[in-house]
Short mmCIF file of C-alpha atoms in Angstrom, two decimals:
data_model
loop_
_atom_site.label_atom_id
_atom_site.label_comp_id
_atom_site.label_asym_id
_atom_site.label_seq_id
_atom_site.Cartn_x
_atom_site.Cartn_y
_atom_site.Cartn_z
CA MET K 1 -20.54 5.10 57.16
CA PRO K 2 -17.20 3.79 56.81
CA THR K 3 -14.46 6.28 56.45
CA GLN K 4 -13.01 5.80 52.90
CA VAL K 5 -9.07 6.18 52.51
CA PHE K 6 -7.88 7.20 49.25
CA CYS K 7 -3.97 6.86 48.07
CA MET K 8 -2.89 8.93 45.31
CA SER K 9 -0.07 8.46 43.01
CA HIS K 10 1.42 10.12 39.71
CA PRO K 11 1.54 7.35 37.04
CA GLY K 12 3.21 9.15 34.10
CA ASN K 13 1.27 12.53 33.42
CA GLY K 14 -1.78 11.60 35.70
CA ILE K 15 -3.26 11.10 38.79
CA ARG K 16 -4.48 7.41 40.00
CA LEU K 17 -6.66 7.22 42.81
CA ARG K 18 -7.00 4.05 44.65
CA ASN K 19 -10.02 3.42 47.03
CA GLY K 20 -9.38 -0.58 48.51
CA ALA K 21 -9.96 -2.84 45.24
CA ASN K 22 -11.56 -0.02 43.14
CA GLU K 23 -9.08 2.38 40.71
CA LEU K 24 -9.86 5.43 39.21
CA ARG K 25 -7.57 7.20 36.91
CA TYR K 26 -7.54 10.99 36.35
CA LEU K 27 -5.80 13.19 33.94
CA PHE K 28 -5.14 16.82 34.50
CA ALA K 29 -6.42 18.84 31.60
CA TRP K 30 -5.23 22.93 31.81
CA ARG K 31 -7.68 25.59 30.75
CA THR K 32 -7.16 29.49 30.82
CA VAL K 33 -9.13 31.24 33.14
CA PRO K 34 -9.42 35.28 33.31
CA TYR K 35 -6.74 37.63 34.16
CA GLY K 36 -4.09 35.26 32.37
CA ARG K 37 -4.36 32.73 35.05
CA SER K 38 -4.49 28.94 34.57
CA ARG K 39 -5.67 26.15 36.76
CA PRO K 40 -5.85 22.38 36.68
CA ARG K 41 -8.94 20.83 36.00
CA LEU K 42 -8.87 17.22 37.29
CA THR K 43 -10.68 15.25 34.55
CA ARG K 44 -12.08 11.52 34.85
CA VAL K 45 -11.17 9.42 31.80
CA ARG K 46 -12.14 5.83 30.97
CA ARG K 47 -9.45 3.12 32.17
CA ARG K 48 -9.16 2.40 28.95
CA GLY K 49 -9.17 5.06 25.85
CA THR K 50 -7.50 8.03 26.06
CA PHE K 51 -5.56 6.97 29.41
CA GLN K 52 -4.56 3.49 27.69
CA ARG K 53 -3.58 5.72 24.05
CA MET K 54 -1.42 7.92 26.52
CA GLU K 55 0.44 5.08 27.66
CA ASP K 56 0.90 3.64 24.21
CA ASP K 57 2.44 7.14 23.31
CA GLN K 58 4.75 7.06 26.02
CA LYS K 59 5.92 3.18 25.17
CA ALA K 60 6.15 4.36 21.73
CA GLU K 61 8.24 7.48 22.91
CA LYS K 62 10.53 5.18 24.46
CA ASP K 63 10.81 3.15 21.56
CA GLY K 64 12.09 6.13 19.56
CA SER K 65 9.19 6.73 17.27
CA ILE K 66 6.28 9.54 17.21
CA ARG K 67 3.12 8.49 17.36
CA ALA K 68 1.35 11.18 15.31
CA ILE K 69 3.43 10.66 12.49
CA SER K 70 2.44 6.77 12.50
CA ARG K 71 -0.99 7.88 12.61
CA ALA K 72 -0.59 10.31 9.77
CA ILE K 73 1.18 7.70 7.50
CA ALA K 74 -2.03 5.21 8.65
CA VAL K 75 -4.29 7.70 7.17
CA LEU K 76 -2.47 8.98 3.85
CA GLN K 77 -2.18 4.62 3.04
CA ALA K 78 -5.85 4.65 3.80
CA ILE K 79 -6.87 7.44 1.35
CA ASN K 80 -4.36 6.16 -1.14
CA ARG K 81 -5.43 2.63 -1.34
CA ASN K 82 -9.35 3.13 -1.44
CA GLY K 83 -9.98 6.40 -3.30
CA ALA K 84 -12.18 8.80 -1.86
CA LEU K 85 -13.29 8.50 1.87
CA THR K 86 -15.37 10.16 4.28
CA LEU K 87 -14.16 11.11 7.81
CA THR K 88 -15.78 7.88 9.54
CA GLU K 89 -14.14 5.33 6.78
CA ILE K 90 -10.78 7.11 7.04
CA ALA K 91 -11.15 6.63 11.21
CA ASP K 92 -11.87 3.12 10.51
CA ASN K 93 -9.20 2.37 7.97
CA ALA K 94 -6.64 3.70 9.58
CA GLY K 95 -7.58 2.24 13.22
CA ILE K 96 -7.72 5.59 15.25
CA PRO K 97 -10.03 7.90 16.82
CA HIS K 98 -12.47 10.11 14.77
CA PRO K 99 -11.04 13.39 16.78
CA THR K 100 -7.48 12.56 15.40
CA ALA K 101 -8.39 11.45 11.96
CA THR K 102 -10.11 14.75 11.96
CA ARG K 103 -6.95 16.62 12.81
CA ILE K 104 -4.74 14.55 10.89
CA VAL K 105 -7.13 15.47 7.61
CA ARG K 106 -7.06 19.18 8.26
CA THR K 107 -3.51 19.22 8.03
CA LEU K 108 -3.17 17.15 5.09
CA LEU K 109 -5.58 19.62 3.45
CA GLU K 110 -3.15 22.39 4.26
CA GLU K 111 -0.25 20.45 3.00
CA ARG K 112 -2.09 19.92 -0.31
CA LEU K 113 -1.54 16.05 -0.17
CA ILE K 114 -5.14 15.25 -0.18
CA GLU K 115 -8.45 17.33 -1.29
CA ARG K 116 -11.99 17.44 -0.45
CA GLU K 117 -14.36 16.66 -3.20
CA PRO K 118 -16.39 19.34 -4.32
CA SER K 119 -19.79 17.63 -4.56
CA ARG K 120 -19.38 15.29 -1.33
CA LYS K 121 -17.67 15.18 2.07
CA ARG K 122 -14.98 12.67 0.94
CA TYR K 123 -11.55 13.24 0.80
CA ARG K 124 -8.76 11.76 -1.98
CA PRO K 125 -5.00 12.29 -2.47
CA THR K 126 -3.85 14.93 -4.95
CA ALA K 127 -1.18 14.86 -7.56
CA LEU K 128 1.59 16.23 -4.54
CA ILE K 129 1.25 12.82 -3.10
CA GLN K 130 3.60 11.50 -5.88
CA THR K 131 6.48 13.58 -4.29
CA LEU K 132 6.59 10.78 -1.59
CA SER K 133 7.56 8.13 -3.79
CA CYS K 134 9.68 10.09 -6.26
CA GLY K 135 12.56 7.83 -4.85
CA PHE K 136 10.91 4.85 -6.08
CA GLN K 137 11.20 5.07 -10.02
CA ASN K 138 12.59 1.91 -10.21
CA HIS K 139 9.70 0.32 -8.85
CA ASP K 140 7.29 2.26 -11.07
CA ARG K 141 9.43 1.06 -14.19
CA LEU K 142 8.92 -2.36 -12.90
CA VAL K 143 5.26 -2.15 -12.54
CA SER K 144 4.72 -0.70 -15.81
CA ILE K 145 7.00 -3.28 -17.68
CA SER K 146 5.38 -6.06 -15.80
CA ARG K 147 1.54 -5.12 -16.20
CA PRO K 148 1.27 -6.49 -19.59
CA HIS K 149 2.96 -9.82 -18.87
CA ILE K 150 1.07 -10.50 -15.55
CA THR K 151 -2.57 -9.34 -17.33
CA ARG K 152 -1.60 -12.13 -20.25
CA LEU K 153 -0.46 -14.90 -17.55
CA THR K 154 -4.00 -14.24 -15.77
CA ARG K 155 -5.98 -14.58 -18.66
CA LEU K 156 -3.86 -17.58 -19.58
CA ILE K 157 -4.69 -19.47 -16.11
CA ASP K 158 -7.28 -17.41 -14.73
CA TRP K 159 -5.54 -17.15 -11.26
CA PRO K 160 -4.45 -13.72 -10.20
CA ILE K 161 -1.06 -12.62 -10.37
CA SER K 162 0.99 -10.25 -8.11
CA VAL K 163 4.27 -8.34 -8.40
CA VAL K 164 5.81 -7.99 -4.70
CA THR K 165 9.05 -6.33 -3.64
CA ARG K 166 10.36 -6.09 -0.18
CA VAL K 167 10.34 -3.33 2.34
CA GLY K 168 11.73 -4.06 5.67
CA GLN K 169 10.56 -7.49 7.22
CA ALA K 170 7.28 -7.42 4.80
CA MET K 171 6.74 -7.90 1.38
CA VAL K 172 4.41 -4.86 -0.30
CA VAL K 173 2.25 -5.79 -3.48
CA ARG K 174 3.27 -3.22 -6.39
CA ASP K 175 0.77 -4.40 -8.93
CA SER K 176 -1.80 -7.55 -9.02
CA THR K 177 -4.47 -8.77 -11.45
CA SER K 178 -6.87 -9.76 -8.86
CA ALA K 179 -9.30 -7.17 -10.22
CA LEU K 180 -9.32 -9.14 -13.87
CA THR K 181 -10.54 -12.67 -12.33
CA SER K 182 -13.31 -14.10 -10.45
CA LEU K 183 -10.75 -16.59 -8.63
CA THR K 184 -10.17 -14.57 -5.83
CA PHE K 185 -11.79 -13.63 -2.68
CA ASN K 186 -10.14 -10.28 -2.47
CA ASN K 187 -9.05 -7.84 -4.55
CA TYR K 188 -5.08 -6.96 -3.47
CA TYR K 189 -4.54 -3.52 -4.16
CA PRO K 190 -0.64 -1.61 -4.24
CA GLY K 191 0.28 -1.36 -1.12
CA TRP K 192 -0.73 -4.38 0.70
CA GLN K 193 1.56 -6.19 2.86
CA VAL K 194 2.43 -9.52 3.97
CA PRO K 195 5.17 -10.59 6.51
CA LEU K 196 8.66 -11.78 4.87
CA LEU K 197 9.30 -15.31 6.00
CA PRO K 198 5.62 -16.71 6.50
CA SER K 199 4.82 -15.60 2.67
CA SER K 200 5.92 -17.66 -0.45
CA SER K 201 7.06 -14.26 -1.86
CA GLY K 202 9.20 -13.55 1.15
CA ARG K 203 10.83 -16.77 1.14
CA VAL K 204 11.73 -17.04 -2.07
CA TYR K 205 12.94 -13.40 -2.04
CA PHE K 206 15.25 -13.98 0.97
CA ALA K 207 16.42 -17.24 -0.51
CA PHE K 208 17.97 -15.31 -3.78
CA ALA K 209 19.08 -12.33 -1.67
CA SER K 210 22.64 -11.81 -0.95
CA PRO K 211 24.32 -13.16 2.07
CA ASP K 212 24.83 -9.92 3.30
CA GLU K 213 20.80 -8.93 3.02
CA GLN K 214 19.96 -12.47 4.16
CA GLU K 215 22.23 -12.03 7.61
CA GLU K 216 20.64 -8.37 7.91
CA LEU K 217 17.37 -9.53 7.49
CA LEU K 218 17.78 -12.49 10.23
CA LYS K 219 19.53 -10.07 12.56
CA ALA K 220 16.30 -7.72 12.28
CA TYR K 221 14.25 -10.92 13.07
CA ARG K 222 16.56 -11.72 16.21
CA VAL K 223 15.78 -8.45 17.81
CA ASN K 224 12.10 -8.41 16.56
CA GLN K 225 10.49 -11.90 15.66
CA ARG K 226 7.14 -10.26 15.12
CA GLY K 227 5.51 -12.51 12.54
CA VAL K 228 7.10 -15.64 12.44
CA ASP K 229 7.39 -18.87 14.41
CA ASN K 230 10.50 -20.22 15.95
CA LEU K 231 10.72 -23.08 13.64
CA THR K 232 10.50 -21.38 10.24
CA LEU K 233 13.04 -18.83 11.81
CA ARG K 234 15.38 -22.10 12.46
CA GLU K 235 15.12 -23.33 9.34
CA PHE K 236 16.12 -20.17 7.27
CA GLU K 237 18.76 -19.41 10.09
CA SER K 238 20.32 -23.00 9.43
CA GLY K 239 20.18 -22.73 5.73
CA GLU K 240 18.20 -25.49 5.09
CA ALA K 241 14.90 -23.65 3.52
CA THR K 242 17.14 -21.51 1.74
CA ALA K 243 18.88 -24.27 -0.01
CA LYS K 244 15.52 -26.16 -0.67
CA ILE K 245 14.05 -22.92 -2.27
CA ARG K 246 17.16 -21.94 -4.61
CA ARG K 247 17.26 -25.90 -5.37
CA GLN K 248 13.61 -25.85 -6.52
CA GLY K 249 13.47 -22.17 -7.98
CA TYR K 250 10.29 -21.38 -6.23
CA ALA K 251 8.53 -21.13 -2.78
CA ALA K 252 5.11 -21.96 -1.71
CA ALA K 253 2.99 -21.23 1.44
CA THR K 254 -0.28 -23.41 2.25
CA ARG K 255 -3.21 -21.96 3.72
CA THR K 256 -1.60 -18.57 4.45
CA GLN K 257 -3.20 -16.91 7.77
CA TYR K 258 -2.17 -13.58 6.86
CA SER K 259 -4.71 -12.88 4.08
CA ALA K 260 -7.52 -10.94 3.95
CA ASN K 261 -9.41 -14.48 4.21
CA PRO K 262 -7.34 -16.40 6.70
CA GLY K 263 -6.56 -20.18 5.70
CA LYS K 264 -8.55 -20.06 2.65
CA THR K 265 -5.99 -19.50 -0.13
CA SER K 266 -2.27 -21.11 -0.99
CA SER K 267 0.25 -19.19 -2.96
CA MET K 268 3.54 -19.96 -4.99
CA ALA K 269 6.40 -17.37 -5.99
CA VAL K 270 9.35 -17.24 -7.92
CA PRO K 271 12.15 -14.50 -7.89
CA ILE K 272 12.34 -11.55 -10.71
CA PHE K 273 15.95 -10.67 -11.58
CA GLU K 274 17.06 -7.96 -13.75
CA GLY K 275 20.42 -9.34 -14.79
CA GLU K 276 22.28 -10.20 -11.37
CA HIS K 277 19.93 -7.86 -9.31
CA LEU K 278 16.83 -9.19 -7.34
CA LEU K 279 14.06 -6.98 -7.90
CA GLY K 280 11.32 -8.51 -6.13
CA ALA K 281 9.02 -11.91 -6.74
CA LEU K 282 6.19 -12.97 -8.84
CA THR K 283 3.32 -14.74 -6.97
CA MET K 284 0.16 -16.72 -7.74
CA VAL K 285 -2.60 -17.17 -5.24
CA PHE K 286 -5.01 -19.76 -5.49
CA PHE K 287 -7.96 -21.41 -3.41
CA ALA K 288 -6.71 -23.81 -1.42
CA ASN K 289 -9.82 -25.84 -1.61
CA ALA K 290 -9.37 -25.97 -5.18
CA LEU K 291 -6.20 -26.52 -5.75
CA SER K 292 -3.22 -28.33 -4.00
CA ILE K 293 0.17 -27.07 -3.73
CA PRO K 294 1.78 -30.21 -6.14
CA ASP K 295 -1.09 -29.73 -8.79
CA ALA K 296 -0.32 -26.03 -8.83
CA ILE K 297 3.53 -26.39 -9.24
CA ARG K 298 2.59 -29.21 -12.03
CA ARG K 299 0.16 -27.05 -13.86
CA PHE K 300 1.48 -23.95 -13.30
CA LEU K 301 4.83 -23.17 -12.15
CA GLU K 302 7.01 -22.73 -15.65
CA PRO K 303 4.24 -20.25 -16.83
CA LEU K 304 5.00 -18.32 -13.67
CA LYS K 305 8.73 -18.65 -14.07
CA ASP K 306 8.28 -17.87 -17.92
CA CYS K 307 6.64 -14.45 -17.19
CA ALA K 308 9.05 -13.43 -14.16
CA LYS K 309 12.06 -14.11 -16.89
CA ALA K 310 10.26 -11.82 -19.49
CA ILE K 311 9.66 -9.23 -17.06
CA GLY K 312 13.64 -9.15 -15.88
CA ASP K 313 14.47 -9.29 -19.53
CA GLU K 314 12.69 -6.66 -20.54
CA MET K 315 13.81 -4.57 -17.80
CA ALA K 316 17.25 -5.30 -18.47
CA ALA K 317 16.67 -4.10 -22.00
CA ALA K 318 15.34 -1.09 -21.29
CA GLU K 319 17.84 0.29 -18.95
#
């Protein structure tokens, strides 16, 4: 039997053993033994899985982020979007391992941000969750004022309408009438995000934003170009796309790829202003196979603009 030679190195917090073309990765796990002494136990883990998550965590630390907080936020968003969820559903929706979800849920229970339903093993948000959004009263006012207007518009045209505002390089749904019509593939609840420049709502927001805000967004895209192609970015950097959108008063996106059903829907959006202040965008989403962009503009652009103006006027009057 040939002699096997192992080469040992230390990748981060673990040990890597190489044997020719084969490679095994190990992590140190410490356990307490009698007399208060500790000894290392060499534990084999999967090549991808625990070790991969550790590498991801190390990368996150280099980026200045804390992975545990990101995962806790993902859990809160999952529960807030879907209502009462089981632990398995929380883990699936947040995209994290079940043991991690269990630890986070236990912490959120202790902080009283969520609670367990008395009759079943489901977890739901408590009223304390509202303390995390107390700085966004203006958006609450936008939702309460816009709701009657977008409800009336959906009853008039049948297509779902969404009120969307910017958060970083994304546009976030604040309210939607997707649950009020059958002309939708999915219900888009508050919190649903779409990328800024590829979306109609993001494009129209960018076009009507102040020059300083536009430059800030472009600078962020130059640092991290995630979610936008080079051609689209160049069109907005040159000012060509911005000028066109401002001239026509709307933005459109054909067969969007970032929806719950990629390629099956198109959309158009108009800005919402409170006086001179840009609040967000009003978006209409429709089946790409049922309605072309030119037809949608011809039939529904003016009602959409009228709705956005009515919302903005009421916001200004209620100030």
